[in-house]
Amino acid sequence: METIIQIALDVTDSERAEYLAGCAVRAGADWLEIGNPLNKFEGVHAIRHISSRFSGQYILVDFMIMAGAKRYVTAAKERGAHNVTVTALCPDITVRETIEEGKRQGIEVTVDLFNTADVVECAKKYSDMGADYIMVHFGVDQKRENPDASPLDLLKQVHEAVKTPLSYAVYDVEEARQAVKNGAKVIVVGEPLLSAEDPEEAMREFIESVKAVK
């Protein structure tokens, strides 16, 4: 499985997201993410705004579902998305129902292990539930508090524990390259590429460097 590059459109308005999505597609990104901030500020309308302008592009919606999975899966599917996230911080029944609803509607599910107490055990549990992807990452606040910290070791442990494809969020190209070596199949990046002086060129350089890792 070739490394997938997912550009997170973590901005707060659809017009800016559309511009950055165009940069990402031209730069060679595989997936576009309707980021959680975009969901919060623009609502589900942002999904259709992006999917209608980038027909055929794989789109993940970072809902971080906490409850009531069916309505979120349905909203994403109806608006042209291919994948939704559910947070592992919610009850197991919610994760299970998200996965089951995804299978019913033909939409993939990424279980995000952000801030879970036992990442490896959670990964095993949700892999057994049938998650399509499992995500390992530090949130932006965690990274800001500890700039040199990284869950790369956890990623490697999860990779050794499950066969489910792993998603991993990064903030620089060197961490991304190491993540691929540690088992990540999907590399997720937003900043600092989104605010680069030339986002398209920054994305292109990032993508080419990460995809060169064997």
PDB file of C-alpha atoms in Angstrom:
ATOM      1  CA  MET A   1       0.000   0.000   0.000  1.00  0.00           C
ATOM      2  CA  GLU A   2       1.568   3.276  -1.128  1.00  0.00           C
ATOM      3  CA  THR A   3       1.743   6.056   1.440  1.00  0.00           C
ATOM      4  CA  ILE A   4      -1.357   8.250   1.366  1.00  0.00           C
ATOM      5  CA  ILE A   5      -0.989  11.985   1.987  1.00  0.00           C
ATOM      6  CA  GLN A   6      -4.012  13.599   3.614  1.00  0.00           C
ATOM      7  CA  ILE A   7      -4.126  17.393   3.658  1.00  0.00           C
ATOM      8  CA  ALA A   8      -6.173  18.637   6.602  1.00  0.00           C
ATOM      9  CA  LEU A   9      -8.184  21.722   5.689  1.00  0.00           C
ATOM     10  CA  ASP A  10      -8.069  23.025   9.257  1.00  0.00           C
ATOM     11  CA  VAL A  11      -9.363  26.495   8.455  1.00  0.00           C
ATOM     12  CA  THR A  12     -12.581  28.270   9.371  1.00  0.00           C
ATOM     13  CA  ASP A  13     -14.180  29.254   6.062  1.00  0.00           C
ATOM     14  CA  SER A  14     -15.073  27.351   2.910  1.00  0.00           C
ATOM     15  CA  GLU A  15     -13.492  29.769   0.460  1.00  0.00           C
ATOM     16  CA  ARG A  16     -10.074  29.467   2.089  1.00  0.00           C
ATOM     17  CA  ALA A  17     -10.568  25.707   2.289  1.00  0.00           C
ATOM     18  CA  GLU A  18     -11.369  25.592  -1.432  1.00  0.00           C
ATOM     19  CA  TYR A  19      -8.181  27.499  -2.288  1.00  0.00           C
ATOM     20  CA  LEU A  20      -6.046  25.198  -0.124  1.00  0.00           C
ATOM     21  CA  ALA A  21      -7.787  22.110  -1.491  1.00  0.00           C
ATOM     22  CA  GLY A  22      -6.866  23.222  -4.989  1.00  0.00           C
ATOM     23  CA  CYS A  23      -3.255  23.657  -3.889  1.00  0.00           C
ATOM     24  CA  ALA A  24      -3.303  20.184  -2.350  1.00  0.00           C
ATOM     25  CA  VAL A  25      -4.752  18.456  -5.405  1.00  0.00           C
ATOM     26  CA  ARG A  26      -2.314  20.141  -7.765  1.00  0.00           C
ATOM     27  CA  ALA A  27       0.550  19.244  -5.422  1.00  0.00           C
ATOM     28  CA  GLY A  28      -0.385  15.560  -5.520  1.00  0.00           C
ATOM     29  CA  ALA A  29      -2.309  14.997  -2.286  1.00  0.00           C
ATOM     30  CA  ASP A  30      -4.320  11.773  -2.147  1.00  0.00           C
ATOM     31  CA  TRP A  31      -6.998  12.743   0.386  1.00  0.00           C
ATOM     32  CA  LEU A  32      -8.624  16.000   1.424  1.00  0.00           C
ATOM     33  CA  GLU A  33      -9.788  16.368   5.001  1.00  0.00           C
ATOM     34  CA  ILE A  34     -12.712  18.562   5.966  1.00  0.00           C
ATOM     35  CA  GLY A  35     -10.993  19.587   9.200  1.00  0.00           C
ATOM     36  CA  ASN A  36     -12.705  19.809  12.555  1.00  0.00           C
ATOM     37  CA  PRO A  37     -12.437  23.636  12.662  1.00  0.00           C
ATOM     38  CA  LEU A  38     -14.064  23.844   9.229  1.00  0.00           C
ATOM     39  CA  ASN A  39     -16.879  21.581  10.417  1.00  0.00           C
ATOM     40  CA  LYS A  40     -17.400  23.692  13.516  1.00  0.00           C
ATOM     41  CA  PHE A  41     -17.461  27.061  11.746  1.00  0.00           C
ATOM     42  CA  GLU A  42     -19.119  26.167   8.428  1.00  0.00           C
ATOM     43  CA  GLY A  43     -21.068  23.025   9.291  1.00  0.00           C
ATOM     44  CA  VAL A  44     -21.748  20.125   6.946  1.00  0.00           C
ATOM     45  CA  HIS A  45     -22.195  22.560   4.054  1.00  0.00           C
ATOM     46  CA  ALA A  46     -18.397  22.626   3.803  1.00  0.00           C
ATOM     47  CA  ILE A  47     -18.388  18.959   2.793  1.00  0.00           C
ATOM     48  CA  ARG A  48     -20.512  19.553  -0.307  1.00  0.00           C
ATOM     49  CA  HIS A  49     -18.665  22.797  -1.046  1.00  0.00           C
ATOM     50  CA  ILE A  50     -15.388  20.891  -1.353  1.00  0.00           C
ATOM     51  CA  SER A  51     -16.683  17.618  -2.822  1.00  0.00           C
ATOM     52  CA  SER A  52     -18.616  19.391  -5.589  1.00  0.00           C
ATOM     53  CA  ARG A  53     -15.533  21.335  -6.645  1.00  0.00           C
ATOM     54  CA  PHE A  54     -13.132  18.404  -6.482  1.00  0.00           C
ATOM     55  CA  SER A  55     -15.143  15.611  -8.010  1.00  0.00           C
ATOM     56  CA  GLY A  56     -13.532  12.209  -7.664  1.00  0.00           C
ATOM     57  CA  GLN A  57     -11.236  13.303  -4.832  1.00  0.00           C
ATOM     58  CA  TYR A  58     -11.255  11.111  -1.719  1.00  0.00           C
ATOM     59  CA  ILE A  59     -12.632  13.170   1.175  1.00  0.00           C
ATOM     60  CA  LEU A  60     -12.410  12.476   4.890  1.00  0.00           C
ATOM     61  CA  VAL A  61     -14.612  14.389   7.320  1.00  0.00           C
ATOM     62  CA  ASP A  62     -13.050  14.925  10.729  1.00  0.00           C
ATOM     63  CA  PHE A  63     -16.265  14.843  12.739  1.00  0.00           C
ATOM     64  CA  MET A  64     -14.611  13.256  15.806  1.00  0.00           C
ATOM     65  CA  ILE A  65     -18.013  11.660  16.432  1.00  0.00           C
ATOM     66  CA  MET A  66     -18.957  11.484  20.118  1.00  0.00           C
ATOM     67  CA  ALA A  67     -22.564  10.234  19.933  1.00  0.00           C
ATOM     68  CA  GLY A  68     -25.400   9.621  17.487  1.00  0.00           C
ATOM     69  CA  ALA A  69     -23.212   8.121  14.786  1.00  0.00           C
ATOM     70  CA  LYS A  70     -25.863   7.475  12.129  1.00  0.00           C
ATOM     71  CA  ARG A  71     -26.676  11.137  11.480  1.00  0.00           C
ATOM     72  CA  TYR A  72     -23.003  12.004  10.961  1.00  0.00           C
ATOM     73  CA  VAL A  73     -22.268   9.063   8.684  1.00  0.00           C
ATOM     74  CA  THR A  74     -25.395   9.834   6.669  1.00  0.00           C
ATOM     75  CA  ALA A  75     -24.575  13.540   6.376  1.00  0.00           C
ATOM     76  CA  ALA A  76     -21.059  12.769   5.163  1.00  0.00           C
ATOM     77  CA  LYS A  77     -22.221  10.130   2.674  1.00  0.00           C
ATOM     78  CA  GLU A  78     -24.984  12.317   1.224  1.00  0.00           C
ATOM     79  CA  ARG A  79     -22.524  15.162   0.663  1.00  0.00           C
ATOM     80  CA  GLY A  80     -19.895  13.134  -1.162  1.00  0.00           C
ATOM     81  CA  ALA A  81     -17.447  12.103   1.553  1.00  0.00           C
ATOM     82  CA  HIS A  82     -15.692   8.738   1.769  1.00  0.00           C
ATOM     83  CA  ASN A  83     -14.472   8.533   5.372  1.00  0.00           C
ATOM     84  CA  VAL A  84     -15.431   9.900   8.796  1.00  0.00           C
ATOM     85  CA  THR A  85     -13.590  10.015  12.102  1.00  0.00           C
ATOM     86  CA  VAL A  86     -14.904   8.855  15.442  1.00  0.00           C
ATOM     87  CA  THR A  87     -13.028   9.588  18.653  1.00  0.00           C
ATOM     88  CA  ALA A  88     -11.934   6.699  20.870  1.00  0.00           C
ATOM     89  CA  LEU A  89     -12.776   8.933  23.846  1.00  0.00           C
ATOM     90  CA  CYS A  90     -16.475   8.228  23.323  1.00  0.00           C
ATOM     91  CA  PRO A  91     -18.245   5.085  24.575  1.00  0.00           C
ATOM     92  CA  ASP A  92     -17.380   1.839  22.791  1.00  0.00           C
ATOM     93  CA  ILE A  93     -20.965   1.504  21.607  1.00  0.00           C
ATOM     94  CA  THR A  94     -20.603   4.751  19.661  1.00  0.00           C
ATOM     95  CA  VAL A  95     -17.416   3.563  17.957  1.00  0.00           C
ATOM     96  CA  ARG A  96     -19.068   0.235  17.147  1.00  0.00           C
ATOM     97  CA  GLU A  97     -22.182   1.896  15.744  1.00  0.00           C
ATOM     98  CA  THR A  98     -20.071   4.277  13.643  1.00  0.00           C
ATOM     99  CA  ILE A  99     -18.178   1.348  12.123  1.00  0.00           C
ATOM    100  CA  GLU A 100     -21.359  -0.634  11.535  1.00  0.00           C
ATOM    101  CA  GLU A 101     -23.178   2.342  10.004  1.00  0.00           C
ATOM    102  CA  GLY A 102     -20.174   3.036   7.806  1.00  0.00           C
ATOM    103  CA  LYS A 103     -20.289  -0.498   6.456  1.00  0.00           C
ATOM    104  CA  ARG A 104     -24.038  -0.213   5.826  1.00  0.00           C
ATOM    105  CA  GLN A 105     -23.658   3.027   3.919  1.00  0.00           C
ATOM    106  CA  GLY A 106     -20.370   2.272   2.176  1.00  0.00           C
ATOM    107  CA  ILE A 107     -18.267   4.889   3.939  1.00  0.00           C
ATOM    108  CA  GLU A 108     -14.967   4.170   5.681  1.00  0.00           C
ATOM    109  CA  VAL A 109     -14.301   4.921   9.342  1.00  0.00           C
ATOM    110  CA  THR A 110     -11.146   6.157  11.026  1.00  0.00           C
ATOM    111  CA  VAL A 111     -10.972   5.671  14.799  1.00  0.00           C
ATOM    112  CA  ASP A 112      -8.885   8.456  16.327  1.00  0.00           C
ATOM    113  CA  LEU A 113      -6.908   7.419  19.424  1.00  0.00           C
ATOM    114  CA  PHE A 114      -6.148  11.010  20.430  1.00  0.00           C
ATOM    115  CA  ASN A 115      -5.533  11.313  24.195  1.00  0.00           C
ATOM    116  CA  THR A 116      -6.503   7.723  25.017  1.00  0.00           C
ATOM    117  CA  ALA A 117      -4.902   6.212  28.126  1.00  0.00           C
ATOM    118  CA  ASP A 118      -3.711   2.973  26.476  1.00  0.00           C
ATOM    119  CA  VAL A 119      -3.163   3.536  22.784  1.00  0.00           C
ATOM    120  CA  VAL A 120      -2.038   0.011  21.932  1.00  0.00           C
ATOM    121  CA  GLU A 121      -4.907  -1.747  23.690  1.00  0.00           C
ATOM    122  CA  CYS A 122      -7.409   0.671  22.170  1.00  0.00           C
ATOM    123  CA  ALA A 123      -5.951   0.007  18.741  1.00  0.00           C
ATOM    124  CA  LYS A 124      -6.393  -3.735  19.207  1.00  0.00           C
ATOM    125  CA  LYS A 125      -9.974  -3.312  20.377  1.00  0.00           C
ATOM    126  CA  TYR A 126     -11.053  -1.099  17.487  1.00  0.00           C
ATOM    127  CA  SER A 127      -9.155  -3.146  14.945  1.00  0.00           C
ATOM    128  CA  ASP A 128     -11.173  -6.155  16.112  1.00  0.00           C
ATOM    129  CA  MET A 129     -14.353  -4.081  15.758  1.00  0.00           C
ATOM    130  CA  GLY A 130     -13.583  -3.610  12.082  1.00  0.00           C
ATOM    131  CA  ALA A 131     -12.237  -0.054  11.863  1.00  0.00           C
ATOM    132  CA  ASP A 132     -10.991   0.767   8.381  1.00  0.00           C
ATOM    133  CA  TYR A 133      -8.212   3.000   9.721  1.00  0.00           C
ATOM    134  CA  ILE A 134      -6.785   3.770  13.144  1.00  0.00           C
ATOM    135  CA  MET A 135      -5.202   7.131  13.868  1.00  0.00           C
ATOM    136  CA  VAL A 136      -2.306   7.887  16.228  1.00  0.00           C
ATOM    137  CA  HIS A 137      -1.440  11.515  16.973  1.00  0.00           C
ATOM    138  CA  PHE A 138      -0.745  14.322  19.378  1.00  0.00           C
ATOM    139  CA  GLY A 139      -3.200  17.191  19.172  1.00  0.00           C
ATOM    140  CA  VAL A 140      -2.042  20.696  18.303  1.00  0.00           C
ATOM    141  CA  ASP A 141      -2.221  21.813  21.947  1.00  0.00           C
ATOM    142  CA  GLN A 142      -0.124  18.856  23.064  1.00  0.00           C
ATOM    143  CA  LYS A 143       2.441  19.638  20.388  1.00  0.00           C
ATOM    144  CA  ARG A 144       2.557  23.292  21.357  1.00  0.00           C
ATOM    145  CA  GLU A 145       3.096  22.399  25.002  1.00  0.00           C
ATOM    146  CA  ASN A 146       5.810  19.832  24.180  1.00  0.00           C
ATOM    147  CA  PRO A 147       7.282  20.765  20.770  1.00  0.00           C
ATOM    148  CA  ASP A 148       9.898  18.013  20.867  1.00  0.00           C
ATOM    149  CA  ALA A 149       7.484  15.264  21.912  1.00  0.00           C
ATOM    150  CA  SER A 150       6.203  12.737  19.401  1.00  0.00           C
ATOM    151  CA  PRO A 151       4.143   9.524  19.539  1.00  0.00           C
ATOM    152  CA  LEU A 152       6.380   7.786  16.989  1.00  0.00           C
ATOM    153  CA  ASP A 153       7.238   5.016  19.438  1.00  0.00           C
ATOM    154  CA  LEU A 154       3.536   4.432  20.086  1.00  0.00           C
ATOM    155  CA  LEU A 155       2.938   4.310  16.355  1.00  0.00           C
ATOM    156  CA  LYS A 156       5.519   1.571  16.011  1.00  0.00           C
ATOM    157  CA  GLN A 157       3.956  -0.409  18.867  1.00  0.00           C
ATOM    158  CA  VAL A 158       0.497  -0.100  17.321  1.00  0.00           C
ATOM    159  CA  HIS A 159       1.855  -1.156  13.933  1.00  0.00           C
ATOM    160  CA  GLU A 160       3.271  -4.304  15.524  1.00  0.00           C
ATOM    161  CA  ALA A 161      -0.024  -5.016  17.312  1.00  0.00           C
ATOM    162  CA  VAL A 162      -2.641  -4.623  14.536  1.00  0.00           C
ATOM    163  CA  LYS A 163      -3.022  -5.121  10.802  1.00  0.00           C
ATOM    164  CA  THR A 164      -5.445  -2.229  10.313  1.00  0.00           C
ATOM    165  CA  PRO A 165      -3.892   0.604   8.245  1.00  0.00           C
ATOM    166  CA  LEU A 166      -2.609   3.392  10.465  1.00  0.00           C
ATOM    167  CA  SER A 167      -3.074   7.121  10.102  1.00  0.00           C
ATOM    168  CA  TYR A 168      -0.629   9.529  11.735  1.00  0.00           C
ATOM    169  CA  ALA A 169      -0.721  13.327  12.125  1.00  0.00           C
ATOM    170  CA  VAL A 170       2.500  15.295  11.710  1.00  0.00           C
ATOM    171  CA  TYR A 171       3.767  18.854  11.862  1.00  0.00           C
ATOM    172  CA  ASP A 172       6.972  18.555   9.823  1.00  0.00           C
ATOM    173  CA  VAL A 173       8.425  16.489   7.007  1.00  0.00           C
ATOM    174  CA  GLU A 174      11.073  14.670   9.038  1.00  0.00           C
ATOM    175  CA  GLU A 175       8.488  13.320  11.482  1.00  0.00           C
ATOM    176  CA  ALA A 176       6.378  12.293   8.499  1.00  0.00           C
ATOM    177  CA  ARG A 177       9.259  10.347   6.982  1.00  0.00           C
ATOM    178  CA  GLN A 178       9.928   8.610  10.297  1.00  0.00           C
ATOM    179  CA  ALA A 179       6.237   7.829  10.676  1.00  0.00           C
ATOM    180  CA  VAL A 180       6.222   5.996   7.345  1.00  0.00           C
ATOM    181  CA  LYS A 181       9.189   3.940   8.507  1.00  0.00           C
ATOM    182  CA  ASN A 182       7.313   3.184  11.738  1.00  0.00           C
ATOM    183  CA  GLY A 183       4.258   1.844   9.943  1.00  0.00           C
ATOM    184  CA  ALA A 184       1.999   4.772   9.039  1.00  0.00           C
ATOM    185  CA  LYS A 185       0.049   4.346   5.803  1.00  0.00           C
ATOM    186  CA  VAL A 186      -1.766   7.687   5.931  1.00  0.00           C
ATOM    187  CA  ILE A 187       0.186  10.841   6.756  1.00  0.00           C
ATOM    188  CA  VAL A 188      -2.025  13.720   7.881  1.00  0.00           C
ATOM    189  CA  VAL A 189      -0.717  17.280   7.734  1.00  0.00           C
ATOM    190  CA  GLY A 190      -2.214  20.749   7.915  1.00  0.00           C
ATOM    191  CA  GLU A 191      -0.013  23.394   9.464  1.00  0.00           C
ATOM    192  CA  PRO A 192       2.541  24.692   8.791  1.00  0.00           C
ATOM    193  CA  LEU A 193       1.791  23.971   5.121  1.00  0.00           C
ATOM    194  CA  LEU A 194      -1.561  25.764   5.146  1.00  0.00           C
ATOM    195  CA  SER A 195      -0.020  29.079   6.142  1.00  0.00           C
ATOM    196  CA  ALA A 196       3.123  28.807   4.009  1.00  0.00           C
ATOM    197  CA  GLU A 197       3.852  31.741   1.699  1.00  0.00           C
ATOM    198  CA  ASP A 198       3.285  29.372  -1.236  1.00  0.00           C
ATOM    199  CA  PRO A 199       1.070  26.547   0.096  1.00  0.00           C
ATOM    200  CA  GLU A 200       1.060  24.605  -3.173  1.00  0.00           C
ATOM    201  CA  GLU A 201       4.839  24.491  -3.424  1.00  0.00           C
ATOM    202  CA  ALA A 202       5.193  23.673   0.283  1.00  0.00           C
ATOM    203  CA  MET A 203       2.709  20.818  -0.109  1.00  0.00           C
ATOM    204  CA  ARG A 204       4.450  19.533  -3.234  1.00  0.00           C
ATOM    205  CA  GLU A 205       7.852  19.458  -1.521  1.00  0.00           C
ATOM    206  CA  PHE A 206       6.351  17.711   1.507  1.00  0.00           C
ATOM    207  CA  ILE A 207       4.500  15.113  -0.570  1.00  0.00           C
ATOM    208  CA  GLU A 208       7.461  14.293  -2.785  1.00  0.00           C
ATOM    209  CA  SER A 209       9.772  13.899   0.211  1.00  0.00           C
ATOM    210  CA  VAL A 210       7.417  11.637   2.141  1.00  0.00           C
ATOM    211  CA  LYS A 211       6.458   9.481  -0.835  1.00  0.00           C
ATOM    212  CA  ALA A 212      10.152   8.917  -1.568  1.00  0.00           C
ATOM    213  CA  VAL A 213      10.502   6.926   1.679  1.00  0.00           C
ATOM    214  CA  LYS A 214      10.779   3.195   1.010  1.00  0.00           C
TER     215      LYS A 214
END
